[in-house]
Each structure stands twice: as C-alpha cells, then as structure tokens.
Amino acid sequence: MTIQKPNEYILNVYKPVDKSSYDIVRIVKRILPGMKIGHGGTLDPFAEGVLLILIGKATKRMNELLKLRKSYEAILRLGKATAAGDNTT
C-alpha cells in the first residue's frame, strides 16, 4: 500500500499584533522550502487574529476562500485622537 502525501493544505495560524500577514508567510516558507505558500486575506499589522495560510494547490482556492464569511471583534477607545487616525501614532 502506498500512502500519498496531500498536495494542498490550509492552516489556521495566529497572527500577533507585531507581525504582518506576509511576515507569517515568510516564516512558513522557511519551514516548508520549495512549497507554494500564500494567505487568505490580510490582517492589519496592528491587528491580531487567525490568518489562513494556503499551501500547495490550496493557493488556487484563494478567491473562493476570500468570499467566506468572516467575523471581527474590536475594542474601541473613544475620544482619543492620533495624527494618522489609527493606533500607530
């Protein structure tokens, strides 16, 4: 009996506040050299959350995955002003 290795993977990866979505892709590329790697949507660098990492043939399903329903949870601080209008300045 021959066991075949799957040719597509979708991983749910936690993205911390200090990393960009592409930082996570670069980390996975170092772990899996030679594999085609992408992500299923960008999270802002100052946002944390679950990032879909697409590996192999799963990268061809990106448009399909981007249409999936998403949910967001946020904490707001009212009355604070910044130069850029976000929490980076």
PDB file of N, CA and C in Angstrom:
ATOM      1  N   MET A   1       0.841  -1.171   0.000  1.00  0.00           N
ATOM      2  CA  MET A   1       0.000   0.000   0.000  1.00  0.00           C
ATOM      3  C   MET A   1       0.894   1.243   0.000  1.00  0.00           C
ATOM      4  N   THR A   2       0.566   2.206  -0.862  1.00  0.00           N
ATOM      5  CA  THR A   2       1.312   3.458  -0.930  1.00  0.00           C
ATOM      6  C   THR A   2       0.489   4.565  -0.285  1.00  0.00           C
ATOM      7  N   ILE A   3       1.105   5.281   0.614  1.00  0.00           N
ATOM      8  CA  ILE A   3       0.433   6.425   1.237  1.00  0.00           C
ATOM      9  C   ILE A   3       0.847   7.669   0.469  1.00  0.00           C
ATOM     10  N   GLN A   4      -0.153   8.377  -0.043  1.00  0.00           N
ATOM     11  CA  GLN A   4       0.145   9.583  -0.809  1.00  0.00           C
ATOM     12  C   GLN A   4       0.108  10.803   0.095  1.00  0.00           C
ATOM     13  N   LYS A   5       1.057  11.671  -0.116  1.00  0.00           N
ATOM     14  CA  LYS A   5       1.135  12.922   0.628  1.00  0.00           C
ATOM     15  C   LYS A   5       0.134  13.910   0.024  1.00  0.00           C
ATOM     16  N   PRO A   6      -0.672  14.584   0.844  1.00  0.00           N
ATOM     17  CA  PRO A   6      -1.599  15.581   0.293  1.00  0.00           C
ATOM     18  C   PRO A   6      -0.825  16.685  -0.429  1.00  0.00           C
ATOM     19  N   ASN A   7      -1.435  17.261  -1.467  1.00  0.00           N
ATOM     20  CA  ASN A   7      -0.755  18.318  -2.211  1.00  0.00           C
ATOM     21  C   ASN A   7      -1.364  19.693  -1.949  1.00  0.00           C
ATOM     22  N   GLU A   8      -2.244  19.775  -0.962  1.00  0.00           N
ATOM     23  CA  GLU A   8      -2.765  21.073  -0.557  1.00  0.00           C
ATOM     24  C   GLU A   8      -3.087  21.060   0.932  1.00  0.00           C
ATOM     25  N   TYR A   9      -2.796  22.188   1.561  1.00  0.00           N
ATOM     26  CA  TYR A   9      -3.037  22.344   2.993  1.00  0.00           C
ATOM     27  C   TYR A   9      -3.594  23.737   3.235  1.00  0.00           C
ATOM     28  N   ILE A  10      -4.468  23.851   4.223  1.00  0.00           N
ATOM     29  CA  ILE A  10      -4.922  25.150   4.708  1.00  0.00           C
ATOM     30  C   ILE A  10      -4.713  25.136   6.212  1.00  0.00           C
ATOM     31  N   LEU A  11      -3.890  26.060   6.689  1.00  0.00           N
ATOM     32  CA  LEU A  11      -3.593  26.146   8.115  1.00  0.00           C
ATOM     33  C   LEU A  11      -4.228  27.394   8.704  1.00  0.00           C
ATOM     34  N   ASN A  12      -4.768  27.281   9.908  1.00  0.00           N
ATOM     35  CA  ASN A  12      -5.203  28.441  10.676  1.00  0.00           C
ATOM     36  C   ASN A  12      -4.042  28.831  11.574  1.00  0.00           C
ATOM     37  N   VAL A  13      -3.493  30.017  11.359  1.00  0.00           N
ATOM     38  CA  VAL A  13      -2.317  30.458  12.103  1.00  0.00           C
ATOM     39  C   VAL A  13      -2.661  31.738  12.855  1.00  0.00           C
ATOM     40  N   TYR A  14      -2.274  31.801  14.124  1.00  0.00           N
ATOM     41  CA  TYR A  14      -2.469  33.017  14.916  1.00  0.00           C
ATOM     42  C   TYR A  14      -1.446  34.058  14.488  1.00  0.00           C
ATOM     43  N   LYS A  15      -1.924  35.257  14.115  1.00  0.00           N
ATOM     44  CA  LYS A  15      -1.039  36.360  13.750  1.00  0.00           C
ATOM     45  C   LYS A  15      -1.037  37.363  14.895  1.00  0.00           C
ATOM     46  N   PRO A  16       0.116  37.572  15.538  1.00  0.00           N
ATOM     47  CA  PRO A  16       0.182  38.540  16.630  1.00  0.00           C
ATOM     48  C   PRO A  16       0.218  39.982  16.110  1.00  0.00           C
ATOM     49  N   VAL A  17       0.058  40.920  17.013  1.00  0.00           N
ATOM     50  CA  VAL A  17      -0.007  42.341  16.671  1.00  0.00           C
ATOM     51  C   VAL A  17       1.244  42.834  15.947  1.00  0.00           C
ATOM     52  N   ASP A  18       2.397  42.384  16.316  1.00  0.00           N
ATOM     53  CA  ASP A  18       3.640  42.951  15.779  1.00  0.00           C
ATOM     54  C   ASP A  18       4.101  42.342  14.454  1.00  0.00           C
ATOM     55  N   LYS A  19       3.335  41.471  13.849  1.00  0.00           N
ATOM     56  CA  LYS A  19       3.711  40.815  12.586  1.00  0.00           C
ATOM     57  C   LYS A  19       2.710  41.185  11.489  1.00  0.00           C
ATOM     58  N   SER A  20       3.204  41.277  10.258  1.00  0.00           N
ATOM     59  CA  SER A  20       2.297  41.462   9.123  1.00  0.00           C
ATOM     60  C   SER A  20       1.865  40.082   8.619  1.00  0.00           C
ATOM     61  N   SER A  21       0.843  40.063   7.783  1.00  0.00           N
ATOM     62  CA  SER A  21       0.405  38.792   7.198  1.00  0.00           C
ATOM     63  C   SER A  21       1.536  38.164   6.396  1.00  0.00           C
ATOM     64  N   TYR A  22       2.297  38.996   5.671  1.00  0.00           N
ATOM     65  CA  TYR A  22       3.392  38.436   4.880  1.00  0.00           C
ATOM     66  C   TYR A  22       4.549  37.967   5.758  1.00  0.00           C
ATOM     67  N   ASP A  23       4.731  38.562   6.942  1.00  0.00           N
ATOM     68  CA  ASP A  23       5.740  38.039   7.883  1.00  0.00           C
ATOM     69  C   ASP A  23       5.436  36.579   8.205  1.00  0.00           C
ATOM     70  N   ILE A  24       4.161  36.278   8.400  1.00  0.00           N
ATOM     71  CA  ILE A  24       3.753  34.903   8.716  1.00  0.00           C
ATOM     72  C   ILE A  24       4.029  33.993   7.516  1.00  0.00           C
ATOM     73  N   VAL A  25       3.721  34.467   6.308  1.00  0.00           N
ATOM     74  CA  VAL A  25       4.006  33.686   5.093  1.00  0.00           C
ATOM     75  C   VAL A  25       5.501  33.393   5.001  1.00  0.00           C
ATOM     76  N   ARG A  26       6.344  34.386   5.256  1.00  0.00           N
ATOM     77  CA  ARG A  26       7.806  34.181   5.205  1.00  0.00           C
ATOM     78  C   ARG A  26       8.259  33.120   6.202  1.00  0.00           C
ATOM     79  N   ILE A  27       7.679  33.125   7.399  1.00  0.00           N
ATOM     80  CA  ILE A  27       8.033  32.120   8.414  1.00  0.00           C
ATOM     81  C   ILE A  27       7.684  30.721   7.906  1.00  0.00           C
ATOM     82  N   VAL A  28       6.478  30.571   7.350  1.00  0.00           N
ATOM     83  CA  VAL A  28       6.043  29.263   6.841  1.00  0.00           C
ATOM     84  C   VAL A  28       6.913  28.836   5.657  1.00  0.00           C
ATOM     85  N   LYS A  29       7.309  29.780   4.802  1.00  0.00           N
ATOM     86  CA  LYS A  29       8.189  29.446   3.670  1.00  0.00           C
ATOM     87  C   LYS A  29       9.537  28.917   4.146  1.00  0.00           C
ATOM     88  N   ARG A  30      10.041  29.447   5.258  1.00  0.00           N
ATOM     89  CA  ARG A  30      11.307  28.930   5.799  1.00  0.00           C
ATOM     90  C   ARG A  30      11.131  27.509   6.330  1.00  0.00           C
ATOM     91  N   ILE A  31       9.959  27.220   6.880  1.00  0.00           N
ATOM     92  CA  ILE A  31       9.685  25.885   7.425  1.00  0.00           C
ATOM     93  C   ILE A  31       9.446  24.879   6.297  1.00  0.00           C
ATOM     94  N   LEU A  32       8.799  25.320   5.225  1.00  0.00           N
ATOM     95  CA  LEU A  32       8.445  24.445   4.099  1.00  0.00           C
ATOM     96  C   LEU A  32       9.070  24.962   2.804  1.00  0.00           C
ATOM     97  N   PRO A  33      10.390  24.910   2.676  1.00  0.00           N
ATOM     98  CA  PRO A  33      11.031  25.438   1.467  1.00  0.00           C
ATOM     99  C   PRO A  33      10.569  24.686   0.219  1.00  0.00           C
ATOM    100  N   GLY A  34      10.406  25.446  -0.853  1.00  0.00           N
ATOM    101  CA  GLY A  34      10.010  24.838  -2.121  1.00  0.00           C
ATOM    102  C   GLY A  34       8.512  24.693  -2.310  1.00  0.00           C
ATOM    103  N   MET A  35       7.730  24.928  -1.264  1.00  0.00           N
ATOM    104  CA  MET A  35       6.271  24.833  -1.375  1.00  0.00           C
ATOM    105  C   MET A  35       5.706  26.201  -1.748  1.00  0.00           C
ATOM    106  N   LYS A  36       4.633  26.202  -2.538  1.00  0.00           N
ATOM    107  CA  LYS A  36       3.941  27.445  -2.854  1.00  0.00           C
ATOM    108  C   LYS A  36       3.104  27.823  -1.631  1.00  0.00           C
ATOM    109  N   ILE A  37       3.279  29.053  -1.134  1.00  0.00           N
ATOM    110  CA  ILE A  37       2.619  29.499   0.098  1.00  0.00           C
ATOM    111  C   ILE A  37       1.933  30.838  -0.164  1.00  0.00           C
ATOM    112  N   GLY A  38       0.735  31.010   0.366  1.00  0.00           N
ATOM    113  CA  GLY A  38       0.021  32.287   0.303  1.00  0.00           C
ATOM    114  C   GLY A  38      -0.859  32.431   1.524  1.00  0.00           C
ATOM    115  N   HIS A  39      -1.597  33.530   1.589  1.00  0.00           N
ATOM    116  CA  HIS A  39      -2.531  33.704   2.707  1.00  0.00           C
ATOM    117  C   HIS A  39      -3.899  34.098   2.181  1.00  0.00           C
ATOM    118  N   GLY A  40      -4.917  33.793   2.947  1.00  0.00           N
ATOM    119  CA  GLY A  40      -6.296  34.022   2.534  1.00  0.00           C
ATOM    120  C   GLY A  40      -6.864  35.322   3.045  1.00  0.00           C
ATOM    121  N   GLY A  41      -6.148  36.416   2.902  1.00  0.00           N
ATOM    122  CA  GLY A  41      -6.637  37.722   3.332  1.00  0.00           C
ATOM    123  C   GLY A  41      -5.687  38.376   4.311  1.00  0.00           C
ATOM    124  N   THR A  42      -5.549  39.677   4.190  1.00  0.00           N
ATOM    125  CA  THR A  42      -4.591  40.419   5.003  1.00  0.00           C
ATOM    126  C   THR A  42      -5.224  40.927   6.288  1.00  0.00           C
ATOM    127  N   LEU A  43      -4.488  40.785   7.373  1.00  0.00           N
ATOM    128  CA  LEU A  43      -4.848  41.434   8.636  1.00  0.00           C
ATOM    129  C   LEU A  43      -3.904  42.616   8.815  1.00  0.00           C
ATOM    130  N   ASP A  44      -4.416  43.750   9.278  1.00  0.00           N
ATOM    131  CA  ASP A  44      -3.564  44.913   9.542  1.00  0.00           C
ATOM    132  C   ASP A  44      -2.444  44.536  10.492  1.00  0.00           C
ATOM    133  N   PRO A  45      -1.269  45.172  10.353  1.00  0.00           N
ATOM    134  CA  PRO A  45      -0.151  44.855  11.252  1.00  0.00           C
ATOM    135  C   PRO A  45      -0.492  45.056  12.730  1.00  0.00           C
ATOM    136  N   PHE A  46      -1.380  46.015  13.062  1.00  0.00           N
ATOM    137  CA  PHE A  46      -1.735  46.238  14.463  1.00  0.00           C
ATOM    138  C   PHE A  46      -2.955  45.425  14.900  1.00  0.00           C
ATOM    139  N   ALA A  47      -3.382  44.476  14.041  1.00  0.00           N
ATOM    140  CA  ALA A  47      -4.485  43.581  14.400  1.00  0.00           C
ATOM    141  C   ALA A  47      -3.931  42.190  14.683  1.00  0.00           C
ATOM    142  N   GLU A  48      -4.576  41.494  15.597  1.00  0.00           N
ATOM    143  CA  GLU A  48      -4.224  40.099  15.845  1.00  0.00           C
ATOM    144  C   GLU A  48      -5.405  39.242  15.450  1.00  0.00           C
ATOM    145  N   GLY A  49      -5.140  37.990  15.115  1.00  0.00           N
ATOM    146  CA  GLY A  49      -6.231  37.110  14.764  1.00  0.00           C
ATOM    147  C   GLY A  49      -5.771  35.902  13.979  1.00  0.00           C
ATOM    148  N   VAL A  50      -6.752  35.171  13.460  1.00  0.00           N
ATOM    149  CA  VAL A  50      -6.488  33.947  12.708  1.00  0.00           C
ATOM    150  C   VAL A  50      -6.277  34.296  11.240  1.00  0.00           C
ATOM    151  N   LEU A  51      -5.177  33.827  10.697  1.00  0.00           N
ATOM    152  CA  LEU A  51      -4.821  34.046   9.300  1.00  0.00           C
ATOM    153  C   LEU A  51      -4.810  32.688   8.608  1.00  0.00           C
ATOM    154  N   LEU A  52      -5.515  32.583   7.480  1.00  0.00           N
ATOM    155  CA  LEU A  52      -5.481  31.341   6.705  1.00  0.00           C
ATOM    156  C   LEU A  52      -4.206  31.310   5.881  1.00  0.00           C
ATOM    157  N   ILE A  53      -3.404  30.271   6.069  1.00  0.00           N
ATOM    158  CA  ILE A  53      -2.192  30.066   5.286  1.00  0.00           C
ATOM    159  C   ILE A  53      -2.483  28.950   4.288  1.00  0.00           C
ATOM    160  N   LEU A  54      -2.288  29.242   3.008  1.00  0.00           N
ATOM    161  CA  LEU A  54      -2.597  28.307   1.928  1.00  0.00           C
ATOM    162  C   LEU A  54      -1.295  27.729   1.400  1.00  0.00           C
ATOM    163  N   ILE A  55      -1.252  26.410   1.295  1.00  0.00           N
ATOM    164  CA  ILE A  55      -0.027  25.721   0.904  1.00  0.00           C
ATOM    165  C   ILE A  55      -0.315  24.806  -0.283  1.00  0.00           C
ATOM    166  N   GLY A  56       0.594  24.828  -1.264  1.00  0.00           N
ATOM    167  CA  GLY A  56       0.447  23.966  -2.436  1.00  0.00           C
ATOM    168  C   GLY A  56      -0.740  24.367  -3.291  1.00  0.00           C
ATOM    169  N   LYS A  57      -1.517  23.379  -3.729  1.00  0.00           N
ATOM    170  CA  LYS A  57      -2.662  23.647  -4.602  1.00  0.00           C
ATOM    171  C   LYS A  57      -3.759  24.454  -3.924  1.00  0.00           C
ATOM    172  N   ALA A  58      -3.720  24.549  -2.611  1.00  0.00           N
ATOM    173  CA  ALA A  58      -4.714  25.360  -1.895  1.00  0.00           C
ATOM    174  C   ALA A  58      -4.601  26.834  -2.276  1.00  0.00           C
ATOM    175  N   THR A  59      -3.417  27.265  -2.747  1.00  0.00           N
ATOM    176  CA  THR A  59      -3.259  28.667  -3.150  1.00  0.00           C
ATOM    177  C   THR A  59      -4.178  29.013  -4.321  1.00  0.00           C
ATOM    178  N   LYS A  60      -4.585  28.026  -5.099  1.00  0.00           N
ATOM    179  CA  LYS A  60      -5.503  28.262  -6.220  1.00  0.00           C
ATOM    180  C   LYS A  60      -6.932  28.488  -5.741  1.00  0.00           C
ATOM    181  N   ARG A  61      -7.198  28.226  -4.473  1.00  0.00           N
ATOM    182  CA  ARG A  61      -8.544  28.396  -3.908  1.00  0.00           C
ATOM    183  C   ARG A  61      -8.695  29.735  -3.194  1.00  0.00           C
ATOM    184  N   MET A  62      -7.708  30.622  -3.331  1.00  0.00           N
ATOM    185  CA  MET A  62      -7.710  31.877  -2.591  1.00  0.00           C
ATOM    186  C   MET A  62      -8.981  32.698  -2.828  1.00  0.00           C
ATOM    187  N   ASN A  63      -9.394  32.880  -4.086  1.00  0.00           N
ATOM    188  CA  ASN A  63     -10.592  33.681  -4.364  1.00  0.00           C
ATOM    189  C   ASN A  63     -11.826  33.088  -3.710  1.00  0.00           C
ATOM    190  N   GLU A  64     -11.935  31.785  -3.715  1.00  0.00           N
ATOM    191  CA  GLU A  64     -13.053  31.089  -3.067  1.00  0.00           C
ATOM    192  C   GLU A  64     -13.040  31.352  -1.557  1.00  0.00           C
ATOM    193  N   LEU A  65     -11.870  31.279  -0.947  1.00  0.00           N
ATOM    194  CA  LEU A  65     -11.754  31.469   0.497  1.00  0.00           C
ATOM    195  C   LEU A  65     -11.980  32.917   0.906  1.00  0.00           C
ATOM    196  N   LEU A  66     -11.603  33.865   0.055  1.00  0.00           N
ATOM    197  CA  LEU A  66     -11.811  35.279   0.381  1.00  0.00           C
ATOM    198  C   LEU A  66     -13.289  35.635   0.462  1.00  0.00           C
ATOM    199  N   LYS A  67     -14.148  34.831  -0.166  1.00  0.00           N
ATOM    200  CA  LYS A  67     -15.589  35.082  -0.146  1.00  0.00           C
ATOM    201  C   LYS A  67     -16.273  34.516   1.097  1.00  0.00           C
ATOM    202  N   LEU A  68     -15.539  33.750   1.895  1.00  0.00           N
ATOM    203  CA  LEU A  68     -16.134  33.157   3.091  1.00  0.00           C
ATOM    204  C   LEU A  68     -16.552  34.225   4.093  1.00  0.00           C
ATOM    205  N   ARG A  69     -17.518  33.890   4.894  1.00  0.00           N
ATOM    206  CA  ARG A  69     -17.995  34.789   5.942  1.00  0.00           C
ATOM    207  C   ARG A  69     -16.906  34.959   6.999  1.00  0.00           C
ATOM    208  N   LYS A  70     -16.745  36.187   7.455  1.00  0.00           N
ATOM    209  CA  LYS A  70     -15.737  36.488   8.472  1.00  0.00           C
ATOM    210  C   LYS A  70     -16.404  37.206   9.632  1.00  0.00           C
ATOM    211  N   SER A  71     -15.765  37.160  10.773  1.00  0.00           N
ATOM    212  CA  SER A  71     -16.258  37.945  11.908  1.00  0.00           C
ATOM    213  C   SER A  71     -15.080  38.670  12.542  1.00  0.00           C
ATOM    214  N   TYR A  72     -15.377  39.828  13.092  1.00  0.00           N
ATOM    215  CA  TYR A  72     -14.348  40.663  13.698  1.00  0.00           C
ATOM    216  C   TYR A  72     -14.795  41.063  15.094  1.00  0.00           C
ATOM    217  N   GLU A  73     -13.838  41.183  15.964  1.00  0.00           N
ATOM    218  CA  GLU A  73     -14.090  41.642  17.326  1.00  0.00           C
ATOM    219  C   GLU A  73     -13.115  42.779  17.582  1.00  0.00           C
ATOM    220  N   ALA A  74     -13.603  43.878  18.147  1.00  0.00           N
ATOM    221  CA  ALA A  74     -12.733  45.036  18.349  1.00  0.00           C
ATOM    222  C   ALA A  74     -12.994  45.677  19.699  1.00  0.00           C
ATOM    223  N   ILE A  75     -11.975  46.346  20.206  1.00  0.00           N
ATOM    224  CA  ILE A  75     -12.098  47.174  21.403  1.00  0.00           C
ATOM    225  C   ILE A  75     -11.832  48.605  20.958  1.00  0.00           C
ATOM    226  N   LEU A  76     -12.756  49.505  21.253  1.00  0.00           N
ATOM    227  CA  LEU A  76     -12.638  50.894  20.829  1.00  0.00           C
ATOM    228  C   LEU A  76     -12.310  51.787  22.010  1.00  0.00           C
ATOM    229  N   ARG A  77     -11.488  52.777  21.737  1.00  0.00           N
ATOM    230  CA  ARG A  77     -11.214  53.815  22.730  1.00  0.00           C
ATOM    231  C   ARG A  77     -11.745  55.114  22.142  1.00  0.00           C
ATOM    232  N   LEU A  78     -12.857  55.601  22.676  1.00  0.00           N
ATOM    233  CA  LEU A  78     -13.480  56.815  22.161  1.00  0.00           C
ATOM    234  C   LEU A  78     -12.827  58.042  22.777  1.00  0.00           C
ATOM    235  N   GLY A  79     -12.723  59.112  21.988  1.00  0.00           N
ATOM    236  CA  GLY A  79     -12.206  60.379  22.486  1.00  0.00           C
ATOM    237  C   GLY A  79     -10.708  60.541  22.361  1.00  0.00           C
ATOM    238  N   LYS A  80      -9.998  59.562  21.796  1.00  0.00           N
ATOM    239  CA  LYS A  80      -8.550  59.679  21.617  1.00  0.00           C
ATOM    240  C   LYS A  80      -8.262  60.033  20.159  1.00  0.00           C
ATOM    241  N   ALA A  81      -7.439  61.055  19.939  1.00  0.00           N
ATOM    242  CA  ALA A  81      -7.080  61.471  18.587  1.00  0.00           C
ATOM    243  C   ALA A  81      -5.608  61.171  18.337  1.00  0.00           C
ATOM    244  N   THR A  82      -5.299  60.721  17.117  1.00  0.00           N
ATOM    245  CA  THR A  82      -3.908  60.487  16.710  1.00  0.00           C
ATOM    246  C   THR A  82      -3.683  61.143  15.352  1.00  0.00           C
ATOM    247  N   ALA A  83      -2.432  61.407  15.016  1.00  0.00           N
ATOM    248  CA  ALA A  83      -2.107  62.075  13.750  1.00  0.00           C
ATOM    249  C   ALA A  83      -2.575  61.275  12.539  1.00  0.00           C
ATOM    250  N   ALA A  84      -2.402  59.963  12.583  1.00  0.00           N
ATOM    251  CA  ALA A  84      -2.763  59.115  11.440  1.00  0.00           C
ATOM    252  C   ALA A  84      -4.196  58.597  11.518  1.00  0.00           C
ATOM    253  N   GLY A  85      -4.872  58.812  12.632  1.00  0.00           N
ATOM    254  CA  GLY A  85      -6.232  58.312  12.781  1.00  0.00           C
ATOM    255  C   GLY A  85      -6.303  56.842  13.158  1.00  0.00           C
ATOM    256  N   ASP A  86      -5.167  56.236  13.514  1.00  0.00           N
ATOM    257  CA  ASP A  86      -5.155  54.851  13.986  1.00  0.00           C
ATOM    258  C   ASP A  86      -4.266  54.773  15.223  1.00  0.00           C
ATOM    259  N   ASN A  87      -3.955  53.573  15.667  1.00  0.00           N
ATOM    260  CA  ASN A  87      -3.187  53.440  16.913  1.00  0.00           C
ATOM    261  C   ASN A  87      -1.674  53.426  16.703  1.00  0.00           C
ATOM    262  N   THR A  88      -1.203  53.748  15.495  1.00  0.00           N
ATOM    263  CA  THR A  88       0.236  53.682  15.232  1.00  0.00           C
ATOM    264  C   THR A  88       0.976  54.964  15.583  1.00  0.00           C
ATOM    265  N   THR A  89       0.256  56.070  15.785  1.00  0.00           N
ATOM    266  CA  THR A  89       0.936  57.336  16.138  1.00  0.00           C
ATOM    267  C   THR A  89       0.290  57.987  17.338  1.00  0.00           C
TER     268      THR A  89
END
